[in-house]
CSV table of C-alpha atoms in Angstrom, one decimal:
chain,number,residue,atom,x,y,z
A,12,MET,CA,163.3,114.2,5.4
A,13,ASP,CA,166.0,114.5,2.6
A,14,SER,CA,165.2,115.2,-1.0
A,15,GLU,CA,166.0,111.7,-2.1
A,16,ILE,CA,163.3,110.2,0.2
A,17,LYS,CA,160.7,112.8,-0.8
A,18,ARG,CA,161.5,112.0,-4.6
A,19,ARG,CA,161.0,108.2,-3.7
A,20,ILE,CA,157.8,108.8,-2.0
A,21,ALA,CA,156.5,110.9,-4.9
A,22,GLN,CA,157.5,108.3,-7.4
A,23,ILE,CA,155.8,105.5,-5.5
A,24,ARG,CA,152.7,107.5,-5.1
A,25,ARG,CA,152.5,108.0,-8.9
A,26,GLY,CA,152.9,104.2,-9.4
A,27,GLU,CA,156.5,104.5,-10.7
A,28,VAL,CA,159.2,102.1,-9.6
A,29,PRO,CA,162.3,103.8,-8.3
A,30,GLU,CA,165.8,102.5,-9.0
A,31,GLY,CA,166.6,99.6,-6.6
A,32,TYR,CA,162.9,98.7,-6.1
A,33,LYS,CA,160.5,96.2,-7.8
A,34,ARG,CA,156.9,95.8,-8.3
A,35,ILE,CA,155.0,92.7,-6.7
A,36,GLN,CA,151.4,92.8,-7.9
A,37,ARG,CA,150.2,96.2,-6.4
A,38,ASP,CA,153.1,96.7,-4.2
A,39,ILE,CA,156.5,98.5,-4.7
A,40,VAL,CA,159.2,97.3,-2.5
A,41,PRO,CA,163.0,97.2,-2.4
A,42,LYS,CA,164.6,94.6,-4.7
A,43,ASP,CA,165.8,92.4,-1.7
A,44,TRP,CA,162.3,92.4,-0.1
A,45,THR,CA,159.2,90.3,-0.8
A,46,ILE,CA,155.5,90.2,0.2
A,47,LYS,CA,154.4,87.6,2.6
A,48,SER,CA,151.3,86.5,4.3
A,49,LEU,CA,150.7,86.2,8.1
A,50,ALA,CA,150.1,82.5,7.5
A,51,GLU,CA,153.6,82.1,5.9
A,52,VAL,CA,155.4,83.8,8.9
A,53,CYS,CA,153.2,82.7,11.7
A,54,ASP,CA,152.4,79.2,13.2
A,55,ASN,CA,149.6,77.9,15.3
A,56,PHE,CA,146.7,80.1,14.4
A,57,SER,CA,144.3,78.9,17.1
A,58,TYR,CA,141.2,79.8,19.0
A,59,GLY,CA,141.1,80.2,22.7
A,60,MET,CA,139.3,78.3,25.4
A,61,ASN,CA,135.5,78.4,25.8
A,62,ALA,CA,135.4,81.3,28.3
A,63,ALA,CA,132.0,80.5,29.6
A,64,ALA,CA,132.9,76.9,30.4
A,65,LYS,CA,136.3,77.8,32.3
A,66,THR,CA,135.4,79.7,35.4
A,67,TYR,CA,136.9,79.3,38.8
A,68,ASP,CA,136.1,81.4,41.9
A,69,GLY,CA,138.9,83.9,42.8
A,70,TYR,CA,140.5,83.9,39.5
A,71,ASN,CA,140.7,85.8,36.3
A,72,LYS,CA,140.7,83.1,33.8
A,73,TYR,CA,141.6,84.6,30.4
A,74,ILE,CA,142.3,87.8,28.6
A,75,ARG,CA,139.3,89.7,27.6
A,76,ILE,CA,139.4,92.3,24.8
A,77,THR,CA,138.7,95.0,27.3
A,78,ASP,CA,142.0,94.0,29.0
A,79,ILE,CA,143.7,95.4,26.1
A,80,ASP,CA,144.0,99.2,26.1
A,81,ASP,CA,143.9,101.6,23.1
A,82,ASN,CA,147.8,101.3,22.9
A,83,ASN,CA,147.5,97.6,22.4
A,84,HIS,CA,149.0,96.9,25.9
A,85,ILE,CA,147.6,94.8,28.7
A,86,TYR,CA,146.2,97.2,31.5
A,87,THR,CA,148.7,97.5,34.3
A,88,GLY,CA,148.0,95.3,37.3
A,89,LEU,CA,146.1,92.6,35.5
A,90,ASP,CA,146.9,89.3,37.0
A,91,ILE,CA,145.5,86.4,35.0
A,92,VAL,CA,146.1,82.9,36.4
A,93,SER,CA,144.5,79.5,36.3
A,94,PRO,CA,144.7,76.3,38.3
A,95,ASP,CA,143.8,74.0,35.4
A,96,ALA,CA,146.7,72.2,34.0
A,97,ASP,CA,145.1,71.7,30.6
A,98,LEU,CA,145.0,75.4,30.1
A,99,GLU,CA,148.5,75.7,31.1
A,100,LEU,CA,149.5,73.6,28.0
A,101,LYS,CA,146.9,74.7,25.4
A,102,TYR,CA,145.9,78.2,26.1
A,103,ARG,CA,148.9,79.9,27.8
A,104,VAL,CA,150.0,82.9,25.9
A,105,GLN,CA,153.8,82.3,25.1
A,106,GLU,CA,156.7,84.4,23.9
A,107,ASN,CA,156.3,85.6,20.3
A,108,ASP,CA,152.6,85.2,20.5
A,109,ILE,CA,150.3,87.7,18.7
A,110,LEU,CA,146.7,87.8,19.7
A,111,PHE,CA,144.1,89.1,17.2
A,112,ALA,CA,140.6,90.3,18.2
A,113,ARG,CA,138.1,88.0,16.5
A,114,THR,CA,134.8,89.8,16.4
A,115,GLY,CA,132.9,93.0,17.3
A,116,ALA,CA,133.9,96.6,17.3
A,117,THR,CA,137.5,95.9,18.3
A,118,VAL,CA,138.0,93.3,15.5
A,119,GLY,CA,141.6,93.6,14.3
A,120,LYS,CA,143.1,94.8,17.5
A,121,THR,CA,146.2,93.1,18.3
A,122,TYR,CA,148.4,92.4,21.3
A,123,LEU,CA,152.1,91.0,21.3
A,124,TYR,CA,152.9,89.0,24.5
A,125,ASN,CA,155.2,90.7,26.9
A,126,LYS,CA,156.6,88.4,29.7
A,127,ASN,CA,156.3,91.4,32.1
A,128,ASP,CA,152.6,91.0,31.9
A,129,GLY,CA,152.8,87.6,33.7
A,130,ILE,CA,150.9,84.4,33.1
A,131,LEU,CA,148.0,84.9,30.6
A,132,PHE,CA,145.5,82.7,28.9
A,133,PHE,CA,143.3,83.5,26.0
A,134,ALA,CA,139.6,82.7,25.2
A,135,GLY,CA,137.6,82.0,22.0
A,136,PHE,CA,137.0,85.7,21.1
A,137,LEU,CA,140.7,86.0,20.5
A,138,ILE,CA,143.0,84.2,18.0
A,139,ARG,CA,146.6,83.3,18.9
A,140,ALA,CA,149.3,83.2,16.3
A,141,ASN,CA,153.0,82.4,17.1
A,142,VAL,CA,155.9,84.1,15.2
A,143,PRO,CA,158.8,81.5,15.3
A,144,MET,CA,161.5,84.1,15.4
A,145,ASP,CA,163.1,86.5,17.7
A,146,ASN,CA,161.9,89.6,16.2
A,147,SER,CA,158.1,89.0,16.3
A,148,TYR,CA,158.0,92.8,17.0
A,149,TYR,CA,158.4,93.4,13.3
A,150,VAL,CA,155.4,91.4,12.4
A,151,TYR,CA,153.4,92.8,15.2
A,152,GLU,CA,154.2,96.3,14.1
A,153,GLN,CA,152.9,95.4,10.6
A,154,THR,CA,149.5,95.0,12.4
A,155,LEU,CA,149.5,98.6,13.4
A,156,THR,CA,149.8,100.2,10.1
A,157,ARG,CA,147.3,102.0,7.9
A,158,ARG,CA,147.6,99.1,5.3
A,159,TYR,CA,146.5,96.6,8.0
A,160,LEU,CA,143.7,98.9,9.4
A,161,ASN,CA,142.3,99.4,5.9
A,162,TRP,CA,142.5,95.6,5.3
A,163,VAL,CA,140.6,95.0,8.5
A,164,ARG,CA,137.8,97.5,7.7
A,165,ILE,CA,137.2,95.6,4.4
A,166,MET,CA,137.7,92.0,5.6
A,167,SER,CA,135.7,92.5,8.7
A,168,GLN,CA,132.4,93.4,6.9
A,169,ARG,CA,129.6,90.9,7.7
A,170,SER,CA,125.9,90.9,7.4
A,171,GLY,CA,125.7,90.9,11.1
A,172,GLN,CA,128.5,91.6,13.7
A,173,PRO,CA,132.0,92.4,12.1
A,174,GLY,CA,134.5,89.7,12.4
A,175,ILE,CA,137.7,87.9,11.0
A,176,ASN,CA,138.5,84.3,11.5
A,177,ALA,CA,141.8,82.6,11.9
A,178,GLN,CA,142.0,81.6,8.2
A,179,GLU,CA,141.3,85.0,7.0
A,180,TYR,CA,143.9,86.6,9.3
A,181,GLY,CA,146.3,84.3,7.7
A,182,THR,CA,145.8,85.9,4.2
A,183,TYR,CA,146.9,89.3,5.2
A,184,THR,CA,150.0,90.2,3.3
A,185,PHE,CA,152.7,92.8,4.1
A,186,PRO,CA,156.2,93.8,2.9
A,187,TYR,CA,159.0,91.4,4.3
A,188,CYS,CA,162.7,91.9,4.6
A,189,CYS,CA,165.6,89.8,5.9
A,190,VAL,CA,165.8,89.2,9.6
A,191,GLU,CA,168.8,91.5,10.0
A,192,GLU,CA,166.8,94.4,8.6
A,193,GLN,CA,163.9,93.6,10.5
A,194,GLN,CA,165.8,93.8,13.8
A,195,ARG,CA,167.3,97.1,12.8
A,196,ILE,CA,163.7,98.4,12.1
A,197,ALA,CA,162.4,96.9,15.4
A,198,ALA,CA,165.3,98.6,17.3
A,199,ILE,CA,164.3,102.1,15.9
A,200,LEU,CA,160.6,101.5,16.5
A,201,THR,CA,161.2,100.3,20.0
A,202,THR,CA,163.3,103.3,20.8
A,203,GLN,CA,160.4,105.4,19.9
A,204,ASP,CA,158.1,103.2,21.9
A,205,LYS,CA,160.3,104.1,24.9
A,206,VAL,CA,160.0,107.7,24.4
A,207,ILE,CA,156.3,107.5,24.3
A,208,GLU,CA,156.2,105.2,27.4
A,209,LEU,CA,158.4,107.6,29.4
A,210,LYS,CA,155.9,110.5,28.5
A,211,GLU,CA,153.0,108.5,29.4
A,212,LYS,CA,154.5,107.7,32.8
A,213,ARG,CA,155.1,111.4,33.4
A,214,LEU,CA,151.5,112.0,32.4
A,215,ALA,CA,150.2,109.5,34.8
A,216,GLU,CA,152.4,110.9,37.6
A,217,LYS,CA,151.1,114.5,36.8
A,218,GLN,CA,147.5,113.0,36.9
A,219,ARG,CA,148.1,111.4,40.3
A,220,GLN,CA,149.4,114.7,41.6
A,221,LYS,CA,146.4,116.6,40.4
A,222,LYS,CA,144.1,114.0,42.1
A,223,TYR,CA,146.0,114.5,45.3
A,224,LEU,CA,145.7,118.3,44.9
A,225,MET,CA,141.9,117.9,44.4
A,226,GLN,CA,141.5,115.7,47.4
A,227,GLN,CA,143.3,118.2,49.7
A,228,LEU,CA,142.3,121.6,48.3
A,229,LEU,CA,138.7,120.8,47.6
A,230,THR,CA,137.9,119.5,50.9
A,231,GLY,CA,139.8,122.0,53.0
A,232,LYS,CA,142.3,119.6,54.3
A,233,LYS,CA,145.0,121.8,52.8
A,234,ARG,CA,144.5,125.6,52.8
A,235,LEU,CA,146.3,128.0,50.5
A,236,PRO,CA,148.4,130.8,52.2
A,237,GLY,CA,146.2,133.7,53.2
A,238,PHE,CA,142.8,131.9,53.7
A,239,ASN,CA,141.3,130.8,57.0
A,240,LYS,CA,137.7,131.5,56.8
A,241,THR,CA,135.1,128.8,57.5
A,242,TRP,CA,133.6,126.9,54.6
A,243,ASN,CA,130.0,126.5,54.0
A,244,THR,CA,128.1,123.3,52.8
A,245,VAL,CA,126.1,124.2,49.8
A,246,GLU,CA,123.7,122.1,47.4
A,247,LEU,CA,124.7,122.1,43.7
A,248,GLY,CA,121.4,123.7,42.9
A,249,GLU,CA,122.3,126.7,44.8
A,250,ILE,CA,125.6,126.9,42.7
A,251,PHE,CA,124.2,126.2,39.3
A,252,ASP,CA,121.2,127.3,37.1
A,253,TYR,CA,120.4,124.7,34.6
A,254,ILE,CA,119.6,125.4,31.0
A,255,GLN,CA,117.6,123.0,28.8
A,256,PRO,CA,119.5,122.2,25.6
A,257,THR,CA,116.6,122.2,23.2
A,258,LYS,CA,117.5,125.3,21.4
A,259,TYR,CA,121.1,124.2,20.9
A,260,LEU,CA,120.4,120.7,19.5
A,261,VAL,CA,122.2,120.0,16.3
A,262,LYS,CA,119.9,119.3,13.4
A,263,THR,CA,122.2,117.1,11.3
A,264,THR,CA,125.0,114.7,12.1
A,265,ASP,CA,126.8,115.4,8.9
A,266,TYR,CA,130.0,116.3,10.8
A,267,ASP,CA,133.3,117.3,9.3
A,268,ASN,CA,136.6,118.3,10.9
A,269,ALA,CA,136.7,121.3,8.3
A,270,TYR,CA,133.6,122.8,10.2
A,271,LYS,CA,134.1,125.2,13.2
A,272,THR,CA,131.3,124.4,15.7
A,273,PRO,CA,131.9,121.3,17.9
A,274,VAL,CA,129.0,119.1,18.8
A,275,LEU,CA,129.4,117.9,22.4
A,276,THR,CA,128.4,115.0,24.8
A,277,ALA,CA,129.1,115.0,28.5
A,278,GLY,CA,130.7,111.4,28.1
A,279,LYS,CA,134.4,110.5,27.5
A,280,THR,CA,134.1,111.1,23.8
A,281,PHE,CA,133.3,114.8,24.5
A,282,ILE,CA,133.4,116.1,21.0
A,283,LEU,CA,131.2,114.1,18.7
A,284,GLY,CA,132.2,116.0,15.6
A,285,TYR,CA,132.1,119.4,14.0
A,286,THR,CA,128.9,120.9,12.3
A,287,SER,CA,128.4,123.6,9.7
A,288,GLU,CA,125.4,125.0,11.6
A,289,THR,CA,126.0,128.5,12.8
A,290,LYS,CA,122.4,129.3,14.3
A,291,ASP,CA,121.6,128.7,17.9
A,292,VAL,CA,125.3,128.0,19.0
A,293,TYR,CA,125.7,128.2,22.8
A,294,THR,CA,128.2,131.0,23.4
A,295,ASN,CA,127.8,132.1,27.1
A,296,VAL,CA,130.8,130.1,28.3
A,297,PRO,CA,132.2,128.8,30.6
A,298,VAL,CA,129.6,126.2,31.6
A,299,VAL,CA,129.5,122.7,32.8
A,300,ILE,CA,127.5,120.2,30.6
A,301,PHE,CA,125.9,117.4,32.5
A,302,ASP,CA,124.3,114.1,31.2
A,303,ASP,CA,121.0,113.8,33.0
A,304,PHE,CA,121.1,110.0,32.7
A,305,THR,CA,124.7,109.1,33.4
A,306,THR,CA,125.6,112.2,35.5
A,307,ALA,CA,128.9,112.5,33.4
A,308,THR,CA,130.2,116.2,33.4
A,309,GLN,CA,132.5,118.1,31.2
A,310,TYR,CA,133.9,121.8,31.6
A,311,VAL,CA,133.4,123.8,28.5
A,312,ASP,CA,135.0,127.2,27.7
A,313,PHE,CA,134.2,127.5,24.0
A,314,PRO,CA,131.0,127.8,21.9
A,315,PHE,CA,129.2,124.6,21.0
A,316,LYS,CA,126.1,122.7,20.1
A,317,VAL,CA,124.7,119.5,21.6
A,318,LYS,CA,123.4,116.2,20.3
A,319,SER,CA,121.1,115.0,23.1
A,320,SER,CA,118.2,116.6,24.8
A,321,ALA,CA,119.3,114.5,28.0
A,322,LEU,CA,122.2,116.9,28.5
A,323,LYS,CA,121.8,119.9,30.6
A,324,ILE,CA,123.9,123.1,30.6
A,325,LEU,CA,124.8,124.3,34.0
A,326,ALA,CA,125.7,128.0,34.4
A,327,VAL,CA,127.2,129.3,37.7
A,328,LYS,CA,125.5,131.7,39.9
A,329,ASP,CA,127.0,134.9,41.3
A,330,GLY,CA,129.4,134.2,44.2
A,331,PHE,CA,130.8,131.1,42.9
A,332,ASN,CA,133.8,130.1,40.7
A,333,ILE,CA,132.7,127.6,38.0
A,334,PHE,CA,135.9,125.8,37.7
A,335,PHE,CA,136.1,125.3,41.4
A,336,ALA,CA,132.5,124.1,41.3
A,337,TYR,CA,133.3,121.7,38.4
A,338,GLU,CA,136.3,120.2,40.0
A,339,ALA,CA,134.3,119.8,43.4
A,340,MET,CA,131.6,117.8,41.4
A,341,GLN,CA,134.4,115.3,40.4
A,342,LEU,CA,134.7,114.2,44.0
A,343,ILE,CA,131.1,113.3,44.3
A,344,ARG,CA,130.4,109.6,44.5
A,345,PHE,CA,126.8,109.0,43.2
A,346,ALA,CA,125.3,105.6,42.4
A,347,VAL,CA,123.2,106.0,39.1
A,348,GLY,CA,119.9,104.4,39.4
A,349,GLY,CA,118.1,103.1,36.4
A,350,HIS,CA,117.3,105.1,33.2
A,351,GLU,CA,115.9,108.2,34.8
A,352,ARG,CA,116.9,111.9,34.8
A,353,HIS,CA,118.9,112.9,37.8
A,354,TRP,CA,119.6,116.6,38.0
A,355,ILE,CA,116.3,117.9,39.3
A,356,SER,CA,115.3,114.7,41.2
A,357,GLN,CA,118.5,114.1,43.1
A,358,TYR,CA,121.8,115.5,41.9
A,359,SER,CA,121.1,119.1,42.3
A,360,CYS,CA,120.3,118.4,46.0
A,361,LEU,CA,123.9,116.9,46.6
A,362,THR,CA,126.1,119.1,48.7
A,363,VAL,CA,129.9,120.2,48.4
A,364,ASP,CA,131.8,122.4,50.8
A,365,VAL,CA,132.7,125.8,49.5
A,366,PRO,CA,135.0,128.6,50.7
A,367,GLU,CA,134.5,132.3,50.0
A,368,ILE,CA,135.0,133.3,46.4
A,369,GLY,CA,138.5,134.5,46.7
A,370,GLU,CA,139.8,131.1,48.0
A,371,GLN,CA,137.6,129.3,45.3
A,372,THR,CA,139.5,131.3,42.6
A,373,ALA,CA,142.8,130.6,44.1
A,374,ILE,CA,142.1,126.8,44.3
A,375,ALA,CA,140.8,127.0,40.7
A,376,GLN,CA,143.9,128.6,39.5
A,377,VAL,CA,146.1,125.8,41.1
A,378,LEU,CA,144.0,123.1,39.6
A,379,SER,CA,143.8,124.8,36.1
A,380,THR,CA,147.5,125.2,35.9
A,381,ALA,CA,147.8,121.4,36.6
A,382,ASP,CA,145.3,120.8,33.8
A,383,ARG,CA,147.5,122.9,31.4
A,384,GLU,CA,150.5,120.8,32.3
A,385,ILE,CA,148.5,117.6,31.7
A,386,SER,CA,147.3,119.0,28.4
A,387,LEU,CA,150.8,119.8,27.2
A,388,LEU,CA,152.0,116.3,28.1
A,389,ARG,CA,149.0,114.8,26.2
A,390,GLN,CA,150.0,116.9,23.3
A,391,GLY,CA,153.6,115.8,23.4
A,392,ILE,CA,152.5,112.1,23.6
A,393,GLU,CA,150.5,112.6,20.6
A,394,GLN,CA,153.2,114.2,18.7
A,395,GLU,CA,155.5,111.3,19.6
A,396,LYS,CA,152.8,108.8,18.4
A,397,GLN,CA,152.5,110.6,15.1
A,398,LYS,CA,156.2,110.6,14.7
A,399,LYS,CA,156.2,106.8,15.2
A,400,LYS,CA,153.4,106.4,12.7
A,401,ALA,CA,155.6,108.3,10.1
A,402,LEU,CA,158.5,106.1,10.9
A,403,MET,CA,156.3,103.0,10.5
A,404,GLN,CA,155.1,104.1,7.1
A,405,LEU,CA,158.7,104.7,6.0
A,406,LEU,CA,160.5,101.7,7.4
A,407,LEU,CA,157.9,99.0,7.2
A,408,THR,CA,157.5,99.6,3.6
A,409,GLY,CA,161.1,100.0,2.7
A,410,ILE,CA,160.9,103.5,1.5
A,411,VAL,CA,163.7,104.3,4.0
A,412,ARG,CA,166.3,101.7,4.4
A,413,THR,CA,168.3,101.0,7.4
A,414,THR,CA,172.0,100.3,7.5
A,415,ALA,CA,174.0,97.8,9.4
């Protein structure tokens, strides 16, 4: 970032108007920009069909908010079609349509229609707005900014479930430039999108490769060179000692990233936050943490505290490699039954096939290498996403101008 841009950013942060810029109410934008609302640039703010009333056997009838991933894309392979001609006319998502989540925890999430996603229809928990211009991408990107997310947080506050209606979405305002500059900005941001997409494809391929390795190596279908001894079938309770978490429960949920000790859950969230508590931290790692209700697991190789008494800490016994055992557990298919604790009653009695310790260790090294490669790819993706956020902050506010 050159010195001129840094100086401009500093001026705007101080509330000063740099040369070539102007103030519009609380915003400072280039002199040839303005501020517009979504209602001014979008047509046809409308609600979707009554999802409960439109059901047909054998069809996915409409986009659910759960069909839109955390990157605001439709999940790959989703095929939504409908035999109802009325829906074709009124509720089909068209080019330049932006969908807005209307209510709940995902309120504010948006999706810009991509023709590669096929034929889509939307239901009443989503709001559709159409941008009557070729570069609807510019308007869509404005719904991914910090400005927009902060607006959603404030606007969606309700006495009950959070929500934003169509009229309220129309009031959202943002910096607006000429079509030619919008197109140049869109070109820069879509180039960055392609970089992220390419890295995500590499990650998906590496994850597929690891899954294949697990299925081959952890079942003995494929043997590593130098190993030919017979495997044994062993219960998980013979591999692990379990430790009750009571001593290691966090006493307060006043988490802060400035603290050092992570508080863990065995679910996808994994790290709930960081605590200032330094007493009774579990340090005898590595271990596997196991949710006694859901049977979710995580491999942990750093000191930690836990939030729930339903979590068990599994320490490996002599003669077993803990990472091999953890990865073998990932191949287990187990139907969770009711709200009951599973480790002692059922899960510890499940079996896995296990080679001698040398082969366990060799397999664990292969899989951990794959994990490191996956972790590096994830870090690379996050870096590219942060780069895009920085570009958005500079370009979509006019702090950095594009040239023809």
